[in-house]
PDB file of C-alpha atoms in Angstrom:
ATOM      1  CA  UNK B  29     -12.740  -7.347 -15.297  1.00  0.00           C
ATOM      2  CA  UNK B  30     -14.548  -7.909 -12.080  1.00  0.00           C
ATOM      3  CA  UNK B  31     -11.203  -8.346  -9.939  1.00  0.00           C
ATOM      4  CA  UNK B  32      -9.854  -5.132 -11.365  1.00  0.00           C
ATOM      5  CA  UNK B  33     -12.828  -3.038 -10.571  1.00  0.00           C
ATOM      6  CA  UNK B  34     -13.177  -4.028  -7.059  1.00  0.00           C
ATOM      7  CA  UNK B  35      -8.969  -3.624  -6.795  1.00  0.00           C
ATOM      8  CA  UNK B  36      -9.327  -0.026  -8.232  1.00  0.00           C
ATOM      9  CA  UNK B  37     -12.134   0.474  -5.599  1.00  0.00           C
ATOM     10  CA  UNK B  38     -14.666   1.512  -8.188  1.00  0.00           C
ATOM     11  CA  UNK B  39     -18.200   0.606  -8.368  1.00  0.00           C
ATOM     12  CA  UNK B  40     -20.070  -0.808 -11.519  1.00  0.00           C
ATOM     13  CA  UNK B  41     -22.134   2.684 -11.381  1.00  0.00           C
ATOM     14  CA  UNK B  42     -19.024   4.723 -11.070  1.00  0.00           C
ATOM     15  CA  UNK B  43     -17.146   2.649 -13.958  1.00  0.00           C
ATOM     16  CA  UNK B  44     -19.963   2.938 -16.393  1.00  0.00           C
ATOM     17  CA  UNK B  45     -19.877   6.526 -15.924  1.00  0.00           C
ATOM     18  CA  UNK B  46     -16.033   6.744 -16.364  1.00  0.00           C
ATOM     19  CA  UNK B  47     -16.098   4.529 -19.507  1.00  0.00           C
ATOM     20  CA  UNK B  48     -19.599   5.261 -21.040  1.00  0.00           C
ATOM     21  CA  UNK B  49     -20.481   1.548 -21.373  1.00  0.00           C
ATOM     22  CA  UNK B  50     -23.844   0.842 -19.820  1.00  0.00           C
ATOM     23  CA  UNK B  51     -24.300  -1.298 -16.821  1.00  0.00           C
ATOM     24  CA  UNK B  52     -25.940  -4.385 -18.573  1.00  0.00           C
ATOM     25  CA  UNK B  53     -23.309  -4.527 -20.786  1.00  0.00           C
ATOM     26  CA  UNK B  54     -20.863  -4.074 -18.070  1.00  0.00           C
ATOM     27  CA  UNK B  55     -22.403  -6.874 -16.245  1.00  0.00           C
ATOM     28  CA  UNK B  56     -22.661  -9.170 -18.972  1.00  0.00           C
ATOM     29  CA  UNK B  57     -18.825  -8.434 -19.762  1.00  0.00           C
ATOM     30  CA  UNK B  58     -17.853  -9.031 -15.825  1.00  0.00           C
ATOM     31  CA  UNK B  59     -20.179 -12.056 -15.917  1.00  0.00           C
ATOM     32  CA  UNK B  60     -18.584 -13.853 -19.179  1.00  0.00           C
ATOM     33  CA  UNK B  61     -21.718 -13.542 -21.218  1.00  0.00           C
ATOM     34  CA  UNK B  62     -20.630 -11.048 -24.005  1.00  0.00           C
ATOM     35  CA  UNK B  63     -16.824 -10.635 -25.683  1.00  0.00           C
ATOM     36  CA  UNK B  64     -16.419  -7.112 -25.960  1.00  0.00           C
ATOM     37  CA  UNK B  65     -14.826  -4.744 -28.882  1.00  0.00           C
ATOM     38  CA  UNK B  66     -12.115  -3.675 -28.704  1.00  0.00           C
ATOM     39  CA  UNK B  67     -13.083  -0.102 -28.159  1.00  0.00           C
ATOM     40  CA  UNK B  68     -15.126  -1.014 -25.281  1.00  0.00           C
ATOM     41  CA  UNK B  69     -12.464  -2.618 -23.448  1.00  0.00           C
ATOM     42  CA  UNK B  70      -9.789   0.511 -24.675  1.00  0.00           C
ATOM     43  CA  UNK B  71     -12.807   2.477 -23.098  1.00  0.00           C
ATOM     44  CA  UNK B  72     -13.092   0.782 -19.254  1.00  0.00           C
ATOM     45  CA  UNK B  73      -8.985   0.540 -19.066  1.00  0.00           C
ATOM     46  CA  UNK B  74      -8.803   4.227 -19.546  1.00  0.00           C
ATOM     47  CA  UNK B  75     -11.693   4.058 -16.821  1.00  0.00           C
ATOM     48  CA  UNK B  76      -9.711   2.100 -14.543  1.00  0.00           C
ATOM     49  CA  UNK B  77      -6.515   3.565 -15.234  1.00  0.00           C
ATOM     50  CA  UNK B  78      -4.520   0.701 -16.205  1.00  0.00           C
ATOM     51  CA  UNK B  79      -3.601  -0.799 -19.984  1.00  0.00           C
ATOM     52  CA  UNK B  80      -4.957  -2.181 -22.074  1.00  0.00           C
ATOM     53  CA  UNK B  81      -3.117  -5.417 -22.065  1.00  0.00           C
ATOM     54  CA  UNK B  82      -4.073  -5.844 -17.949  1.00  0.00           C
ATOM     55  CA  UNK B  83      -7.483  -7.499 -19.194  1.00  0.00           C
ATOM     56  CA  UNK B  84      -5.547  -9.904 -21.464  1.00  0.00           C
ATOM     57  CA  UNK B  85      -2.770 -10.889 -18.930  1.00  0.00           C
ATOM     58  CA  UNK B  86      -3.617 -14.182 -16.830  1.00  0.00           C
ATOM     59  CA  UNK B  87      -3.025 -14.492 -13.193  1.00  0.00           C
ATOM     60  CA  UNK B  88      -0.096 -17.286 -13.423  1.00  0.00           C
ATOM     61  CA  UNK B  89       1.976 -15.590 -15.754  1.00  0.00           C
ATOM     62  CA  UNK B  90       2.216 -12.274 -13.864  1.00  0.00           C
ATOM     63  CA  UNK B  91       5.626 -11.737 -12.714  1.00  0.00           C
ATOM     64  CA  UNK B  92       4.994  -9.404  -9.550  1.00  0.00           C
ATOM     65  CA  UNK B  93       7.758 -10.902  -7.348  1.00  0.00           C
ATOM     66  CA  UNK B  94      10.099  -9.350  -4.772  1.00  0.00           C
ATOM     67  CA  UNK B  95      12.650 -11.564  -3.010  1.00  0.00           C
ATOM     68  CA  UNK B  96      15.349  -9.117  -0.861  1.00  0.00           C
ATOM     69  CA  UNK B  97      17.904 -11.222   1.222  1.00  0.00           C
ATOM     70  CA  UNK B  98      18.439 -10.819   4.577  1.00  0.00           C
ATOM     71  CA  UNK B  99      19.843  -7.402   5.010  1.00  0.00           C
ATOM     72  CA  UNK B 100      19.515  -6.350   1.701  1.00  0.00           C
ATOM     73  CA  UNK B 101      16.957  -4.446   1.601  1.00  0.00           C
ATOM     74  CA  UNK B 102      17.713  -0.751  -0.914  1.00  0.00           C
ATOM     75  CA  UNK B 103      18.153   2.252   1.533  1.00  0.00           C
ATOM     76  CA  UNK B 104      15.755   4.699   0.549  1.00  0.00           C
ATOM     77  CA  UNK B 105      15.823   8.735   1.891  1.00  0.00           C
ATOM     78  CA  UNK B 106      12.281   9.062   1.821  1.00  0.00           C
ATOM     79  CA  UNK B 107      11.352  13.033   1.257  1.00  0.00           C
ATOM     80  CA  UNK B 108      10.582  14.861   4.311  1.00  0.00           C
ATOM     81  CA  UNK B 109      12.461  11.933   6.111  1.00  0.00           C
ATOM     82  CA  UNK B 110      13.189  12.277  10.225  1.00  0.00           C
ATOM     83  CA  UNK B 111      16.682  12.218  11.058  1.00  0.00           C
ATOM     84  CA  UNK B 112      18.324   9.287  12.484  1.00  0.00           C
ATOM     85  CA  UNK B 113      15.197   6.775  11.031  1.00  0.00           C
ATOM     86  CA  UNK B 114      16.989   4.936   8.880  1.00  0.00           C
ATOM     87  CA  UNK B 115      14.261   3.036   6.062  1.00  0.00           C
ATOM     88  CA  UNK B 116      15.257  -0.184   4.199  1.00  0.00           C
ATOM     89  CA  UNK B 117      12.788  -0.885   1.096  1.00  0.00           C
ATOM     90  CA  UNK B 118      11.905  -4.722   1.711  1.00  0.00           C
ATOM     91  CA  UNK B 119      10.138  -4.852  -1.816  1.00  0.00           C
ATOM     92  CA  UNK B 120       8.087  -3.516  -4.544  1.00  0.00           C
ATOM     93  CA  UNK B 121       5.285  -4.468  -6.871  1.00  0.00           C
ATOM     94  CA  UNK B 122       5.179  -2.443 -10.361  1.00  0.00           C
ATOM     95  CA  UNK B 123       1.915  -3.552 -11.931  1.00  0.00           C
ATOM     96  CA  UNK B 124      -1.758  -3.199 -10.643  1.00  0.00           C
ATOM     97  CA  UNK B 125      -4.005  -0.539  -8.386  1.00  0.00           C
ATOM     98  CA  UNK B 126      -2.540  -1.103  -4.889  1.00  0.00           C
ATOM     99  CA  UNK B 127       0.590   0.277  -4.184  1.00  0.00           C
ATOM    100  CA  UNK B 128       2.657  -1.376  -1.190  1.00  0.00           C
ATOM    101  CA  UNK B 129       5.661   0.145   0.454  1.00  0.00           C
ATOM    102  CA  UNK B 130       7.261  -2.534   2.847  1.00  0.00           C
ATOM    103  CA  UNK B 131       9.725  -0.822   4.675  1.00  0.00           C
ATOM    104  CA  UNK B 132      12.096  -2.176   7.574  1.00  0.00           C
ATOM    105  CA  UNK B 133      12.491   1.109   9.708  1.00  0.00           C
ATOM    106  CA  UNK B 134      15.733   1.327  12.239  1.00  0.00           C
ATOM    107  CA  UNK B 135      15.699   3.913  14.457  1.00  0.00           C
ATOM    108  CA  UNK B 136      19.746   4.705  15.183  1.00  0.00           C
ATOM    109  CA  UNK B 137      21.241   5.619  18.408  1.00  0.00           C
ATOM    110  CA  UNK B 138      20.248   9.563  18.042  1.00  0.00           C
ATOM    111  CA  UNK B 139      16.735   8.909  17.038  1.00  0.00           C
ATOM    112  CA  UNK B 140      14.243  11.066  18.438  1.00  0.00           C
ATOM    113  CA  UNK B 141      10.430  10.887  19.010  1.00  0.00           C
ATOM    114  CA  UNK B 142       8.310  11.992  16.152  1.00  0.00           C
ATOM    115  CA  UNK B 143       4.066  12.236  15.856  1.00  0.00           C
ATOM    116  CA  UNK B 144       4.317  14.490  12.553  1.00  0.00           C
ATOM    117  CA  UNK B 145       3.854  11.483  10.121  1.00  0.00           C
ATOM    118  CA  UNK B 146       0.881  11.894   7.785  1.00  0.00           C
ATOM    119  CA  UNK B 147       0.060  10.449   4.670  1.00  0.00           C
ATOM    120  CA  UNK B 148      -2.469   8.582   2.413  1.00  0.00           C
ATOM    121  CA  UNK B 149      -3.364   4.988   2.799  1.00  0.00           C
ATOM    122  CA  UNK B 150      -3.276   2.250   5.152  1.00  0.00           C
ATOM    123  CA  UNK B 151      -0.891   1.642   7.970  1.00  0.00           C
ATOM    124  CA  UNK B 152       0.755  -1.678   9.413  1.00  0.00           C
ATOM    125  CA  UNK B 153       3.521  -1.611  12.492  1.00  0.00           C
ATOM    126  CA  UNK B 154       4.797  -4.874  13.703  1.00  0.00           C
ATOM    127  CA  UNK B 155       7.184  -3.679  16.098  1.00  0.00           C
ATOM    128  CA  UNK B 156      10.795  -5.866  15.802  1.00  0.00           C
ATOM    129  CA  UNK B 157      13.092  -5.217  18.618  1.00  0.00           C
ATOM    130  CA  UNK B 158      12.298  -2.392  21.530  1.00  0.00           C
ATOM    131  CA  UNK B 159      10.039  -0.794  22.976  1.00  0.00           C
ATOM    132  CA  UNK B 160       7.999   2.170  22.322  1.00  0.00           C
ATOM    133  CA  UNK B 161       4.623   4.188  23.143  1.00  0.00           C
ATOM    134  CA  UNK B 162       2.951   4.923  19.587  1.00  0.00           C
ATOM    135  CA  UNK B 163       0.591   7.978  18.932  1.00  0.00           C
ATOM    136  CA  UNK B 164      -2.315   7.855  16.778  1.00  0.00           C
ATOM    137  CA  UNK B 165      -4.016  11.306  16.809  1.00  0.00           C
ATOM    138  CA  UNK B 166      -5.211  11.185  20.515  1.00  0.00           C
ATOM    139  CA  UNK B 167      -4.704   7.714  21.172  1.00  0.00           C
ATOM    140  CA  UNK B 168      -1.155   6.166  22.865  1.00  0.00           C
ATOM    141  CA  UNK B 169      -0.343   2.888  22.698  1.00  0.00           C
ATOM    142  CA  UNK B 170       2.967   1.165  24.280  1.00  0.00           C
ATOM    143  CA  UNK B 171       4.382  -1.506  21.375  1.00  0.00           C
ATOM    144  CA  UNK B 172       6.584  -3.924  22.733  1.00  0.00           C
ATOM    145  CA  UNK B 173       8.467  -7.235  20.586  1.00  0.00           C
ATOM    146  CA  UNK B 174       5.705  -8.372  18.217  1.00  0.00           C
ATOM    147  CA  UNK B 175       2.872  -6.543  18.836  1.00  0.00           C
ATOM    148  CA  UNK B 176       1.216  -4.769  15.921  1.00  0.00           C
ATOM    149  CA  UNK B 177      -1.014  -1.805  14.642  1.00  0.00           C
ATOM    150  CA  UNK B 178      -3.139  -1.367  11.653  1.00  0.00           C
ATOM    151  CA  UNK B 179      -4.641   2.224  11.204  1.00  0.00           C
ATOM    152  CA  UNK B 180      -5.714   5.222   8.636  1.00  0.00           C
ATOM    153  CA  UNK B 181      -2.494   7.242   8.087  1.00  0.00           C
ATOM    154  CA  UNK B 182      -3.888  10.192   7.475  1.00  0.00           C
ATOM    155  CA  UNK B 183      -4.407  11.015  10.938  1.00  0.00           C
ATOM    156  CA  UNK B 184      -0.659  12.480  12.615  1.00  0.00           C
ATOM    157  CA  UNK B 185       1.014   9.414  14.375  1.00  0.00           C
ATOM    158  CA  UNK B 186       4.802   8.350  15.164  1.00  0.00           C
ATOM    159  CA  UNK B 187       6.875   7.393  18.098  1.00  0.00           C
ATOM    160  CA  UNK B 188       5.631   9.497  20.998  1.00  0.00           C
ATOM    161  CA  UNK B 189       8.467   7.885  23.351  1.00  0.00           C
ATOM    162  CA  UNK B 190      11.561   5.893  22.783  1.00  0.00           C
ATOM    163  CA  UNK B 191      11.164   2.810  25.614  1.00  0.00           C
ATOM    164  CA  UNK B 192      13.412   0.121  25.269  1.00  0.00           C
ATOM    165  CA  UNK B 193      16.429   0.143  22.353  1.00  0.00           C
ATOM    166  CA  UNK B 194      17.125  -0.474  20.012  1.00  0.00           C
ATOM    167  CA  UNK B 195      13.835   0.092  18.365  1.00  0.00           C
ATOM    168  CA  UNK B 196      13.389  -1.723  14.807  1.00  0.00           C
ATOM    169  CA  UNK B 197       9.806  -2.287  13.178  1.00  0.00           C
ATOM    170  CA  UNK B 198       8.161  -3.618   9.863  1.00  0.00           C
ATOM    171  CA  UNK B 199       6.207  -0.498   8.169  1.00  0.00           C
ATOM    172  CA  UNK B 200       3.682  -1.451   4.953  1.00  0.00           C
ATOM    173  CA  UNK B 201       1.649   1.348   3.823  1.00  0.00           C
ATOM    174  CA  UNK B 202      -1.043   0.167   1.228  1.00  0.00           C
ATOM    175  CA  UNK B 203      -2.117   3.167  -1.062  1.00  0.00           C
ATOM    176  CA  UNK B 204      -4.240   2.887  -4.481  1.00  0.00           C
ATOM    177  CA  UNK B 205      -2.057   3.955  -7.185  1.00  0.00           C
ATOM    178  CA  UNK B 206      -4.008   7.540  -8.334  1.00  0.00           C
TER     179      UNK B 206
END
């Protein structure tokens, strides 16, 4: 119960507000001390937005896994999609509160700069082949092979200048599923 509070990024106040179970019983649930009805536990997964079977599901026999081959990855057009950036989905995960989008992201011969992206979530760039200079809100940074950047996407940022091509980089955006 514990682990899926702290995933959903909700506080023991905030749950027992959501679910209407008080926070000693809360605690003695999260702690192992009491077994709770079935009601109870009906009430914190509609809390914590997930189902009912999540508190009944052990770790080792979750079946989250994503293998993609070499250069298999699904070709996605993403909605409001720039021209000439090709996106390769590298995986997915379908159960729990943080959603990950890996993304391999080509950008093709007639790629042009962008700094309109914008979105919920957590950002993380590790730049594959090329060279670029990366804008996030005010800030400019030149990416070369293997360096990296980890930042709030909701501020604008993209590829402020096209260095060195071909340009190739690994995308993950972490969101919580809402």
């Amino acid at each position: 119960m514990h682990r899926l509070r702290v995933a959903a990024g909700v506080t023991a106040v905030e749950l027992t507000k959501r679910s209407g179970v008080s926070r000693s019983m809360l605690s003695r649930i999260e702690s192992g001390q009491v077994s709770p009805s079935v009601e109870t536990l009906d009430r914190l997964a509609n809390a914590l937005d997930v189902p009912l079977s999540r508190f009944f599901a052990e770790h080792r026999y979750r079946t989250d896994f994503s293998h993609v081959p070499s250069g298999k990855g699904l070709r996605v057009e993403r909605l409001g999609a720039v021209a000439d950036y090709r996106y390769e989905l590298l995986g997915h995960v379908l159960t729990g509160n943080l959603f990950v989008e890996p993304y391999l992201v080509i950008l093709e011969a007639d790629a042009k700069p962008q700094v309109t992206f914008q979105h919920p979530g957590l950002k993380f760039l590790y730049l594959l082949s090329g060279a670029v200079t990366y804008r996030y809100g005010p800030r400019r940074v030149k990416l070369r092979v293997g360096d990296s950047l980890l930042f709030d996407a909701t501020a604008l940022h993209g590829i402020e200048d096209l260095g060195t091509q071909p340009v190739s980089y690994l995308s993950i955006v972490f969101t919580l599923r809402g």
